[in-house]
mmCIF file of C-alpha atoms in Angstrom:
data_model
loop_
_atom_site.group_PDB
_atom_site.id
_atom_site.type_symbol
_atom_site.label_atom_id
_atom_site.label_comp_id
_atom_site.label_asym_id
_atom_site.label_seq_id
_atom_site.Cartn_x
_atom_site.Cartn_y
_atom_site.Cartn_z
ATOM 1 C CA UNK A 169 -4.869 6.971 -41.975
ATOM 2 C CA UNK A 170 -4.240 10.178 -40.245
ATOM 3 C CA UNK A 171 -6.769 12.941 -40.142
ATOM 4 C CA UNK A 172 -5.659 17.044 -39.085
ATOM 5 C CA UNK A 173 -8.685 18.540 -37.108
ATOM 6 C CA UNK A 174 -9.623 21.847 -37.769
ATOM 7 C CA UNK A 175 -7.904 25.001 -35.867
ATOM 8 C CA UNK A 176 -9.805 27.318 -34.047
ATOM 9 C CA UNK A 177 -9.741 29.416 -37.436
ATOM 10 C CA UNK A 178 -10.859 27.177 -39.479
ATOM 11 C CA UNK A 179 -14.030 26.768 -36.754
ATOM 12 C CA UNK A 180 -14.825 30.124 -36.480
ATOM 13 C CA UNK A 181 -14.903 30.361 -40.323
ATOM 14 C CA UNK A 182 -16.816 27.193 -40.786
ATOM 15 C CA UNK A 183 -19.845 29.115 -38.327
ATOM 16 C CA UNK A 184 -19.481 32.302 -40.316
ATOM 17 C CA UNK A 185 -21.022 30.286 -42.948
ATOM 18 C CA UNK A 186 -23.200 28.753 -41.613
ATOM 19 C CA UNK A 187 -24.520 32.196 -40.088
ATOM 20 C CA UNK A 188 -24.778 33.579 -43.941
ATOM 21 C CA UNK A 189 -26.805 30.300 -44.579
ATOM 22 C CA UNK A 190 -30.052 32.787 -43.775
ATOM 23 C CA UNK A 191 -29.284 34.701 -46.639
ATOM 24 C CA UNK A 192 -30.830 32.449 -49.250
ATOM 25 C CA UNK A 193 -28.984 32.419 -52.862
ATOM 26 C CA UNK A 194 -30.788 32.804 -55.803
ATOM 27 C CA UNK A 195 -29.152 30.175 -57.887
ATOM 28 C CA UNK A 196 -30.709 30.146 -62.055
ATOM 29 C CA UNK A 197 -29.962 29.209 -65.227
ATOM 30 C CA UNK A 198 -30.744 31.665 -67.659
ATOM 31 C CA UNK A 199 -31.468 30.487 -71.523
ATOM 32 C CA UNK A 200 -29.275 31.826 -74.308
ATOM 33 C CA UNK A 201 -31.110 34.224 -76.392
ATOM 34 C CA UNK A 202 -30.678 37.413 -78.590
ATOM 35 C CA UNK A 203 -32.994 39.664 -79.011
ATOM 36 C CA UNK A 204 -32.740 42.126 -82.302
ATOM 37 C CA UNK A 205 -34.354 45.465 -82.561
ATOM 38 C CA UNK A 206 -35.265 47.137 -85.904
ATOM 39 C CA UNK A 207 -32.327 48.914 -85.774
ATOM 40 C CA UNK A 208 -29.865 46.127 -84.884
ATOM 41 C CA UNK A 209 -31.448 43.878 -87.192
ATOM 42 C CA UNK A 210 -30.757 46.072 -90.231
ATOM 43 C CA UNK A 211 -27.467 46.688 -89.178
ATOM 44 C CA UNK A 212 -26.777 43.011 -89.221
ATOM 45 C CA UNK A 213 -28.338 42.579 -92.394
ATOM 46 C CA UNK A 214 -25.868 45.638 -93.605
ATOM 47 C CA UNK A 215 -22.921 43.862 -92.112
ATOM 48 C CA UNK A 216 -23.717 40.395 -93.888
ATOM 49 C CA UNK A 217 -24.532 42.845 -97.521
ATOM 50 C CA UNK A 218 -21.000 44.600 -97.018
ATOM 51 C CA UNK A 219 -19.254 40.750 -95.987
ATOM 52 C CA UNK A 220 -20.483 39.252 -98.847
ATOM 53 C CA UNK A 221 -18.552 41.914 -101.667
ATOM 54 C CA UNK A 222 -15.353 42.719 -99.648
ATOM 55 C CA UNK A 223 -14.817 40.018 -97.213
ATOM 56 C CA UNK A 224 -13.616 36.724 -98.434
ATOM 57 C CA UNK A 225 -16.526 33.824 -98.522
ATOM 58 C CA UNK A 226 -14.614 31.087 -96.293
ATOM 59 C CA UNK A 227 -13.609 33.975 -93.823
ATOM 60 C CA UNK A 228 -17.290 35.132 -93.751
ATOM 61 C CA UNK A 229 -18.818 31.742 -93.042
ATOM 62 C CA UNK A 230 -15.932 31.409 -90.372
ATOM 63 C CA UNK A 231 -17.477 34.817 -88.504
ATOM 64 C CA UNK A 232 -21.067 34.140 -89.151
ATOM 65 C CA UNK A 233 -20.476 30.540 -86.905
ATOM 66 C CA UNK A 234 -18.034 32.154 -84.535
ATOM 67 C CA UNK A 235 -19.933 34.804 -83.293
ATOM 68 C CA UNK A 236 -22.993 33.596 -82.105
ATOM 69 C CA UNK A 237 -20.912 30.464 -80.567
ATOM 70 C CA UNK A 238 -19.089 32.886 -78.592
ATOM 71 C CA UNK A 239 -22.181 34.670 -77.460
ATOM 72 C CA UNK A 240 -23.734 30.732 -76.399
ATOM 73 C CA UNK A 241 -19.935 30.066 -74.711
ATOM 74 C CA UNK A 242 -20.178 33.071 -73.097
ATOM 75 C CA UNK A 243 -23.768 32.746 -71.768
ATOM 76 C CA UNK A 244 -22.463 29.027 -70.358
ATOM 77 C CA UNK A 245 -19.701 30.442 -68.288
ATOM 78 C CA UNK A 246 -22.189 32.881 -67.156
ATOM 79 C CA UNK A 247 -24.189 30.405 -65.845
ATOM 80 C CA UNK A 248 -21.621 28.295 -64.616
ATOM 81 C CA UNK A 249 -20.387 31.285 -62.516
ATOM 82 C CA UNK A 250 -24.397 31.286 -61.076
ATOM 83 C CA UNK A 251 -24.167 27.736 -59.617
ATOM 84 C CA UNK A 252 -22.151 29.524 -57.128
ATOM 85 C CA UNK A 253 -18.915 28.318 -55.157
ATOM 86 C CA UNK A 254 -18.009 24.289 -55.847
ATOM 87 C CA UNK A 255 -15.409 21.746 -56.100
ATOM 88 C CA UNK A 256 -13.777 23.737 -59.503
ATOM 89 C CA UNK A 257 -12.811 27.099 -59.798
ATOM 90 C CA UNK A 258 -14.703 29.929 -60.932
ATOM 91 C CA UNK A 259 -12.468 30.560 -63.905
ATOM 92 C CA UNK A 260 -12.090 30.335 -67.247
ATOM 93 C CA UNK A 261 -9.384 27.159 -66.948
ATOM 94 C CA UNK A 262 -11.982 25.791 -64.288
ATOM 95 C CA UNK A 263 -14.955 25.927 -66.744
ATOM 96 C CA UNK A 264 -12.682 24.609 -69.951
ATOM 97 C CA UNK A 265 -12.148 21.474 -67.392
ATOM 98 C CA UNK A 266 -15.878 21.130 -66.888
ATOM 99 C CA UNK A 267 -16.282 21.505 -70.782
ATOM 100 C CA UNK A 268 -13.981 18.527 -71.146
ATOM 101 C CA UNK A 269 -15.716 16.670 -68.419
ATOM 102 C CA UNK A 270 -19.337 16.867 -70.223
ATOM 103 C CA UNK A 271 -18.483 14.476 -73.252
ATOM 104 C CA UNK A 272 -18.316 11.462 -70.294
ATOM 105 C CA UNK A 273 -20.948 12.531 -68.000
ATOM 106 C CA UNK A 274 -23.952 10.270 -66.820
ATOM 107 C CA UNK A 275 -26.466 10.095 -69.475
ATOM 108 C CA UNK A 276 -28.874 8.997 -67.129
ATOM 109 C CA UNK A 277 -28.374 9.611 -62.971
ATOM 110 C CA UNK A 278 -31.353 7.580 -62.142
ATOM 111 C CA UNK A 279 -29.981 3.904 -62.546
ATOM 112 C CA UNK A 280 -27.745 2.909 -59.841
ATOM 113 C CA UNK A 281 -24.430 1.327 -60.685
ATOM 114 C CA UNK A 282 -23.419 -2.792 -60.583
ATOM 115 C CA UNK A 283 -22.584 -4.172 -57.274
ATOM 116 C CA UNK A 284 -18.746 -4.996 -57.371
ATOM 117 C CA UNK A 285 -18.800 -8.182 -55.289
ATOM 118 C CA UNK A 286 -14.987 -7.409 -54.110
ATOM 119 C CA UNK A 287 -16.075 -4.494 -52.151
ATOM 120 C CA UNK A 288 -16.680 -4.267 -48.991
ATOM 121 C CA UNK A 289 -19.523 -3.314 -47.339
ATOM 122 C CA UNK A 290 -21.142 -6.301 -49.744
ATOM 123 C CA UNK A 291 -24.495 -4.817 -48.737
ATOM 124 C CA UNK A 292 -26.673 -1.870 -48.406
ATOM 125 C CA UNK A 293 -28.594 -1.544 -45.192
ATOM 126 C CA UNK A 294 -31.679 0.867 -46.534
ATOM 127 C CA UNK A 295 -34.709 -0.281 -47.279
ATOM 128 C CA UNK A 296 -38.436 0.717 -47.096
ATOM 129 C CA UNK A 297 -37.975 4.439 -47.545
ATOM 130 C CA UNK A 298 -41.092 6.199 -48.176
ATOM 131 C CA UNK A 299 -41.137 7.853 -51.472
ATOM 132 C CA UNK A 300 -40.343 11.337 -51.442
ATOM 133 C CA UNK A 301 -43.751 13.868 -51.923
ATOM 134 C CA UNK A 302 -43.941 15.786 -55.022
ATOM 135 C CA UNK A 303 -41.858 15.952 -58.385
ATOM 136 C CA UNK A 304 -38.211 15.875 -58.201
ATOM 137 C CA UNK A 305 -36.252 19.470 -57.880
ATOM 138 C CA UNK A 306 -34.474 20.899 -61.787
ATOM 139 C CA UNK A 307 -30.821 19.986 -60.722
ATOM 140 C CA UNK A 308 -27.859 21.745 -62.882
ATOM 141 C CA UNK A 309 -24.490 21.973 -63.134
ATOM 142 C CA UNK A 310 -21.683 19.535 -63.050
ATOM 143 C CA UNK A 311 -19.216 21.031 -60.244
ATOM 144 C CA UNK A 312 -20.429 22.755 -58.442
ATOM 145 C CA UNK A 313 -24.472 20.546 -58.707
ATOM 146 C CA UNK A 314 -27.138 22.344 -57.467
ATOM 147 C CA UNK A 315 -30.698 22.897 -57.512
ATOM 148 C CA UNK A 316 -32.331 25.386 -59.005
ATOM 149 C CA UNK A 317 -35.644 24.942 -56.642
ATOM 150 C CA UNK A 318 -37.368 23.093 -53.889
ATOM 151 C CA UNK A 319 -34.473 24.678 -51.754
ATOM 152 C CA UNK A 320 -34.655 23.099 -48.341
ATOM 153 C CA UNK A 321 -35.610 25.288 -45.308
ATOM 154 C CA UNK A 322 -33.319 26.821 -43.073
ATOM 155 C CA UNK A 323 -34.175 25.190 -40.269
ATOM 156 C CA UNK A 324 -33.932 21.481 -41.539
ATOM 157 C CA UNK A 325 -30.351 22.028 -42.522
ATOM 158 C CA UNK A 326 -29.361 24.070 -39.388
ATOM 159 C CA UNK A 327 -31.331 20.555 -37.129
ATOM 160 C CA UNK A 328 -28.975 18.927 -39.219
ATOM 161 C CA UNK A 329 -25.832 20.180 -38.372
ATOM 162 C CA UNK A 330 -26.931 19.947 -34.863
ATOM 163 C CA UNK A 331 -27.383 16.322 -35.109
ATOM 164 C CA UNK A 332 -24.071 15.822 -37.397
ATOM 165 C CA UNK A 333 -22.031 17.797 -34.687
ATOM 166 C CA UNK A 334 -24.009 15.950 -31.679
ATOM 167 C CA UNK A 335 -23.155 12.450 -33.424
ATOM 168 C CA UNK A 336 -19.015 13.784 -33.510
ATOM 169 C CA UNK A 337 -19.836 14.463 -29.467
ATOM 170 C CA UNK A 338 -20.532 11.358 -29.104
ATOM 171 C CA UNK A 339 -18.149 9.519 -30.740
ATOM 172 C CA UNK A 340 -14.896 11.942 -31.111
ATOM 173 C CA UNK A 341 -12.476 9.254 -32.156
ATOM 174 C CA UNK A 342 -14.897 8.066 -35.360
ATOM 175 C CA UNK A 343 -16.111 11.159 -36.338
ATOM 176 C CA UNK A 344 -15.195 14.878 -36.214
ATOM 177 C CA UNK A 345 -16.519 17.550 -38.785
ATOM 178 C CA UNK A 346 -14.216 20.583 -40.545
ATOM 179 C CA UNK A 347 -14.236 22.201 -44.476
ATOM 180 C CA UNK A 348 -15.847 19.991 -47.016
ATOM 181 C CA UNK A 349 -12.365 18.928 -48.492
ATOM 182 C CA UNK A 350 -14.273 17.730 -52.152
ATOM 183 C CA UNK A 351 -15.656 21.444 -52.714
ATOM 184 C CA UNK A 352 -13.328 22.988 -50.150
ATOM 185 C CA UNK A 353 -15.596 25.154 -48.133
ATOM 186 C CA UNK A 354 -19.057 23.857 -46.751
ATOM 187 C CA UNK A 355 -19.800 21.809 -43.490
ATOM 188 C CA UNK A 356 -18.735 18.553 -43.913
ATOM 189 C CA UNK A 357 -18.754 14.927 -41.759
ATOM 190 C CA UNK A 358 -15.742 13.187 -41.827
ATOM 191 C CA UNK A 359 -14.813 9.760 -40.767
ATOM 192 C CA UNK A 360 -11.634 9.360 -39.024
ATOM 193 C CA UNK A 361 -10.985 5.370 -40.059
ATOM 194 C CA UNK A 362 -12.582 5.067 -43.685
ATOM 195 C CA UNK A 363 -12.716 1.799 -45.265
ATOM 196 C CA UNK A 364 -13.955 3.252 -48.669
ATOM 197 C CA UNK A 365 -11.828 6.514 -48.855
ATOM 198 C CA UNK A 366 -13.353 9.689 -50.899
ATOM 199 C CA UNK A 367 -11.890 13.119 -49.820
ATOM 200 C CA UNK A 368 -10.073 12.938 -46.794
ATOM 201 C CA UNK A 369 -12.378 10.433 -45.078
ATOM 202 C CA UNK A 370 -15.747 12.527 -46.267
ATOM 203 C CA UNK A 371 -18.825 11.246 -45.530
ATOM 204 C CA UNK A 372 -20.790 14.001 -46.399
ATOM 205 C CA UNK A 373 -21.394 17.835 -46.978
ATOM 206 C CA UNK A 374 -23.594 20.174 -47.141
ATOM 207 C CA UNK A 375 -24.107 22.866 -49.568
ATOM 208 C CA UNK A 376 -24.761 26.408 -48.534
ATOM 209 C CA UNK A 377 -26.532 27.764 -50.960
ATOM 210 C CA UNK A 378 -29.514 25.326 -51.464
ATOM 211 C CA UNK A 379 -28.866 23.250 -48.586
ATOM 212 C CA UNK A 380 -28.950 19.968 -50.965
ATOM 213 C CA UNK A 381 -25.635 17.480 -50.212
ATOM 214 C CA UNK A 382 -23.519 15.129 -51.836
ATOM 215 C CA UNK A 383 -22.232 12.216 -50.128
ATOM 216 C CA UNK A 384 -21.280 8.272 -51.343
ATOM 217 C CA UNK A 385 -23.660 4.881 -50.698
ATOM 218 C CA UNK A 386 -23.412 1.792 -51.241
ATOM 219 C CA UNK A 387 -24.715 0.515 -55.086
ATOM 220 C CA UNK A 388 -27.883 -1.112 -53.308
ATOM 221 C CA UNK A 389 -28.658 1.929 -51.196
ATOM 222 C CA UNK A 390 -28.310 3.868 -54.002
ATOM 223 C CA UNK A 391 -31.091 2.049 -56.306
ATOM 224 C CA UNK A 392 -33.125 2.475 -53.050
ATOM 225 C CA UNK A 393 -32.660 6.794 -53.123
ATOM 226 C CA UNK A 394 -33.362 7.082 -56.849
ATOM 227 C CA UNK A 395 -36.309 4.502 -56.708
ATOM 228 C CA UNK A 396 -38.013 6.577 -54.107
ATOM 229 C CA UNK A 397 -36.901 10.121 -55.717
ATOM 230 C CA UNK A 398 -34.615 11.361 -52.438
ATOM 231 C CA UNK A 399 -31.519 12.049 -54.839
ATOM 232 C CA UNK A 400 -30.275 11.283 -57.985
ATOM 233 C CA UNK A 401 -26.568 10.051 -59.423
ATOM 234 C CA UNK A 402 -23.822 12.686 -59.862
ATOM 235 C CA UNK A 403 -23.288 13.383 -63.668
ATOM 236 C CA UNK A 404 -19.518 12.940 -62.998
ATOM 237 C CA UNK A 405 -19.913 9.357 -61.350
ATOM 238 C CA UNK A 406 -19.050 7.242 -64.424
ATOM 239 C CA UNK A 407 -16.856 4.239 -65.238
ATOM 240 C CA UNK A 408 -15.261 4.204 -68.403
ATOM 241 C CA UNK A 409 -11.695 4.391 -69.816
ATOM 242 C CA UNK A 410 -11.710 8.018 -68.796
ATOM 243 C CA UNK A 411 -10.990 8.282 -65.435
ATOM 244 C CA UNK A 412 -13.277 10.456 -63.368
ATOM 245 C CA UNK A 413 -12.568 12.653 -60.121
ATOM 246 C CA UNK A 414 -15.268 11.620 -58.654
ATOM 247 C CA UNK A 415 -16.371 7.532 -57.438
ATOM 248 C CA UNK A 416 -19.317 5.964 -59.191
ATOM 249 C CA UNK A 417 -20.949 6.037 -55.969
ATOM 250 C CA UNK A 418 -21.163 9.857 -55.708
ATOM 251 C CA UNK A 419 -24.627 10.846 -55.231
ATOM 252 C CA UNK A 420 -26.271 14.237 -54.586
ATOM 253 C CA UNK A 421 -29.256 14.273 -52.375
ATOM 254 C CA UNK A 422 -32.139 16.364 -52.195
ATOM 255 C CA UNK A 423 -32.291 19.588 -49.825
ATOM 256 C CA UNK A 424 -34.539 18.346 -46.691
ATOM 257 C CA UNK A 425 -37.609 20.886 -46.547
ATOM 258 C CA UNK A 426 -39.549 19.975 -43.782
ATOM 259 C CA UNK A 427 -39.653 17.564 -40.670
ATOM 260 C CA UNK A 428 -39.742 14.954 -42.468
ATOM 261 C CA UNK A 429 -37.492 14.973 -45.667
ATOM 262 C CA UNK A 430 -34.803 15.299 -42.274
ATOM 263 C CA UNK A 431 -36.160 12.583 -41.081
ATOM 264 C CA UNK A 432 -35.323 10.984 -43.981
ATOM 265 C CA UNK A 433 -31.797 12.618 -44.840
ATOM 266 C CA UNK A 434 -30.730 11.375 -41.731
ATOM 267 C CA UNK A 435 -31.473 7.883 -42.481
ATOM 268 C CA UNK A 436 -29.349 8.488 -46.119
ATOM 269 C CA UNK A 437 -26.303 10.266 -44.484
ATOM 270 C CA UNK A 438 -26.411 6.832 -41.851
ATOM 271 C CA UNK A 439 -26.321 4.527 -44.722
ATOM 272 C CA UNK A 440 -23.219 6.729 -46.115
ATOM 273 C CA UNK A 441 -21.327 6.254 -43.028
ATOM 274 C CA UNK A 442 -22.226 2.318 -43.135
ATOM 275 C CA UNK A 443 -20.407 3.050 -47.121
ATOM 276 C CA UNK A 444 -17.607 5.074 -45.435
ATOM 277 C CA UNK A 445 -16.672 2.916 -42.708
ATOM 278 C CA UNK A 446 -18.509 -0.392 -42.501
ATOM 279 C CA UNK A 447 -19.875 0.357 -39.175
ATOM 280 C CA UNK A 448 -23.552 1.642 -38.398
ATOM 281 C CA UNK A 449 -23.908 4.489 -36.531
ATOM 282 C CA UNK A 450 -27.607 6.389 -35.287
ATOM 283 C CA UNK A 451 -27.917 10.062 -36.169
ATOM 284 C CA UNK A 452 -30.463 11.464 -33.400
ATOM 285 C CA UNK A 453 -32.402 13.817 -33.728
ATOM 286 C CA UNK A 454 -32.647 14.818 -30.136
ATOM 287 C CA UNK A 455 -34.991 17.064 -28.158
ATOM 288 C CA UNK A 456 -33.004 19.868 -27.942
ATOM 289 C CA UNK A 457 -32.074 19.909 -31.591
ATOM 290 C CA UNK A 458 -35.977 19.169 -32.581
ATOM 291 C CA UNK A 459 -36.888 22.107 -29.842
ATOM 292 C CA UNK A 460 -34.676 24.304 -31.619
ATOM 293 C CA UNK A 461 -35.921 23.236 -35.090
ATOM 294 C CA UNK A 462 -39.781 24.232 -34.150
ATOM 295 C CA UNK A 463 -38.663 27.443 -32.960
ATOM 296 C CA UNK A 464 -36.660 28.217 -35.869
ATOM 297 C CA UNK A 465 -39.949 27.335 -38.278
ATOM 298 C CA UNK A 466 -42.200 29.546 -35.687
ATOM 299 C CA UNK A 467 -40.124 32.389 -35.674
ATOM 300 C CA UNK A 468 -40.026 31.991 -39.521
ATOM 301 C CA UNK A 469 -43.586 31.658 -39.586
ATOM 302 C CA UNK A 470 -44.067 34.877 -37.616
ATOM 303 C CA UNK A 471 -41.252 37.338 -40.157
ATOM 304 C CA UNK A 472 -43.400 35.970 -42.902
ATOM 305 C CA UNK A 473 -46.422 37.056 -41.368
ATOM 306 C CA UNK A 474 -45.327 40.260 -39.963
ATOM 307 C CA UNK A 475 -44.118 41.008 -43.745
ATOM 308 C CA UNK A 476 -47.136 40.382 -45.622
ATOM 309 C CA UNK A 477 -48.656 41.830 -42.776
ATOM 310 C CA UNK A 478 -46.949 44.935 -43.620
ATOM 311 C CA UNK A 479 -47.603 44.642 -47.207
ATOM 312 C CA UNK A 480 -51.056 44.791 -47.102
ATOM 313 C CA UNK A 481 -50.747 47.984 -44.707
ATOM 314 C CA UNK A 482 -48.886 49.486 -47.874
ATOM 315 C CA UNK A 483 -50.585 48.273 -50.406
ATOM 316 C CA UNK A 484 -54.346 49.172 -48.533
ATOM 317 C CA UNK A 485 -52.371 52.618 -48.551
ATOM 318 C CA UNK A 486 -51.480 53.362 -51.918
ATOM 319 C CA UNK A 487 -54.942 51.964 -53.024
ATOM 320 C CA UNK A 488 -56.494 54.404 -50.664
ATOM 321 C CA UNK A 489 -54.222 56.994 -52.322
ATOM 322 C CA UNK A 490 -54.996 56.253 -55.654
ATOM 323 C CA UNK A 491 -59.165 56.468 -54.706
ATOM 324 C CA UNK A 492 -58.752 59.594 -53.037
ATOM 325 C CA UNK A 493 -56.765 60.980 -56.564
ATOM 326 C CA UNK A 494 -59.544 59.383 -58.331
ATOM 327 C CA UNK A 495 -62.462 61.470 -56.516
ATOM 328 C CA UNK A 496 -60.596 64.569 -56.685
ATOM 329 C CA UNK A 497 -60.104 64.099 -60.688
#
C-alpha cells in the first residue's frame, strides 16, 4: 500500500489548527421548544378558527402536523450544524444522509462487538486499565461525535501530539502523521503498512474542538475501554444488511483532562496501532514533552488566576460604587 505524505502546505495548515486549538468551542445541543405569548397564542387559535370554515379538513390536519415538524427538522439541522466540522458535510444533503443513517445506528455503544476468529490480530493486548474517575461525558451527534462536556485540557492534547509526532521521529517508515482523512481536517496518526485498513492507514485522530478522538481496537480491547468508562462504541459501527461507512470497531474515546487520563489515552491509541498493524509500538511520554505539559497547566493556572484576580478588583469596585450611591441617597 502506498501512502502520499503531506506537503509543506498541508503542514503549515495542519499547525494553524492546532494553534486555534486554544480557542475552546462551545459545542451544545439545544432542546426544541416554542414558546407562545398572549398575543401569538390567540393568533394561532384565530388561524386554527378561520382553517376550520374555509380551509379543507384533510389539508388542515396536513398543516397542523407539518408545521411544527418543520420547526423540530429545523431545530435538528441546527444542532447538527453545532457539533461543528466532521466526517459529513455541513449541508442540507449531508444532514438528509445522517437522517438516513439513524434508523441503523447502535442502540447501545457500551457492548463490544464478537471476536471474528478469521481476523488477525486474534487478540487484544489491554488489560488492567484503571477505571476512568467520575461519570461518563453527554456524547452527541453521529458525524461529526462529540462531547458536549468534560472537554479535555489543552495541554493533555497538545503532550499528545508531541508524543504522536515524537513516535513518527522515531520510526519514519511505520508511521508519519498528516489530515485526518475519515473527517478530513484534524491531526491524525497514520500507519504506513496497515494490516486492518480504515482511512488511508488511520490509526487515529484527534478532534479540535473537544479534544476527544476516534480511532479502531481490537473487539477484546474494546470490552476493556467501555468496561472501565475511557470511551464508548461509535453509533455508526454496526453490522447488519445495511452496510455502514464506518468498521464495527470504530470507537470514540474520551478527551484526556489531566496527567493521567493521557496516561491512559496513550495506552488506548498503542493498542489501536497493535489493531492497525499487528505490531506493538511504545508511545513515550518523554521529559521534554511532560516539561512542556507542566508549563502549559502553570501558565494556565496563572491566566486563570490573574482573571479572577481581576474580577474581584471590578467587582470590589462597582460594590464600592453602589455603597457610596447608597450613602449619598
Amino acid at each position: 500500500m502506498s501512502f502520499t505524505l503531506a506537503t509543506e502546505s498541508q503542514k503549515a495548515s495542519a499547525g494553524d489548527e492546532t494553534n486555534q486549538m486554544a480557542a475552546n468551542m462551545v459545542i451544545r445541543q439545544d432542546p426544541f421548544n416554542v414558546t407562545l405569548d398572549a398575543l401569538a397564542l390567540l393568533a394561532v387559535s384565530i388561524l386554527l378558527v378561520l382553517g376550520m370554515h374555509f380551509i379543507d379538513r384533510p389539508v388542515l390536519e396536513f398543516l397542523i402536523i407539518l408545521i411544527p415538524l418543520a420547526l423540530l427538522i429545523h431545530n435538528d439541522y441546527l444542532n447538527f450544524l453545532k457539533l461543528g466540522p466532521g466526517g459529513t458535510p455541513p449541508t442540507p444533503s449531508g444532514y438528509a444522509r445522517l437522517t438516513w443513517y439513524r434508523l441503523f445506528t447502535l442502540r447501545d455503544p457500551f457492548t463490544a462487538p464478537p471476536r471474528d476468529p478469521t481476523q488477525q490480530p486474534a487478540t487484544g493486548i489491554l488489560s488492567n486499565l484503571p477505571y476512568r474517575p467520575g461519570p461518563r461525558p453527554i456524547v452527541a451527534g453521529l458525524a461529526p461525535q462529540r462531547q458536549l462536556n468534560q472537554h479535555g485540557s489543552l495541554p493533555a492534547s497538545t503532550a499528545l501530539r508531541a508524543a504522536l509526532e515524537s513516535l513518527c521521529a522515531r520510526v519514519p517508515d511505520k508511521f508519519v502523521t498528516a489530515t485526518s482523512s475519515m473527517e478530513k481536517h484534524g491531526f491524525a496518526l497514520f500507519a504506513r503498512h496497515p494490516l486492518n485498513v480504515c482511512g488511508n492507514g488511520e490509526v487515529c485522530h484527534i478532534h479540535t474542538s473537544d479534544r476527544s478522538m476516534h480511532l479502531n481496537l481490537h473487539p477484546d480491547d474494546i470490552k476493556e475501554v467501555l468496561d472501565k468508562g475511557w470511551g464508548q462504541r461509535h453509533p455508526m459501527a454496526w453490522d447488519g444488511l445495511i452496510q455502514s461507512p464506518l468498521p464495527r470497531t470504530y470507537t470514540m474515546i474520551y478527551a484526556p483532562r489531566d496527567e493521567n487520563d493521557l496516561r491512559i489515552v496513550c495506552r488506548i491509541i498503542e493498542a489501536a496501532i497493535w489493531y492497525t498493524t499487528a505490531e506493538k509500538s511504545e508511545i513515550l511520554l518523554t521529559a521534554s514533552v511532560m516539561l512542556e505539559y507542566w508549563c502549559f497547566c502553570a501558565a494556565l493556572r496563572f491566566k486563570q488566576n490573574i482573571i479572577a484576580f481581576m474580577r474581584g478588583i471590578v467587582t470590589g469596585s462597582r460594590q464600592k460604587d453602589q455603597h457610596t450611591k447608597y450613602l449619598k441617597n
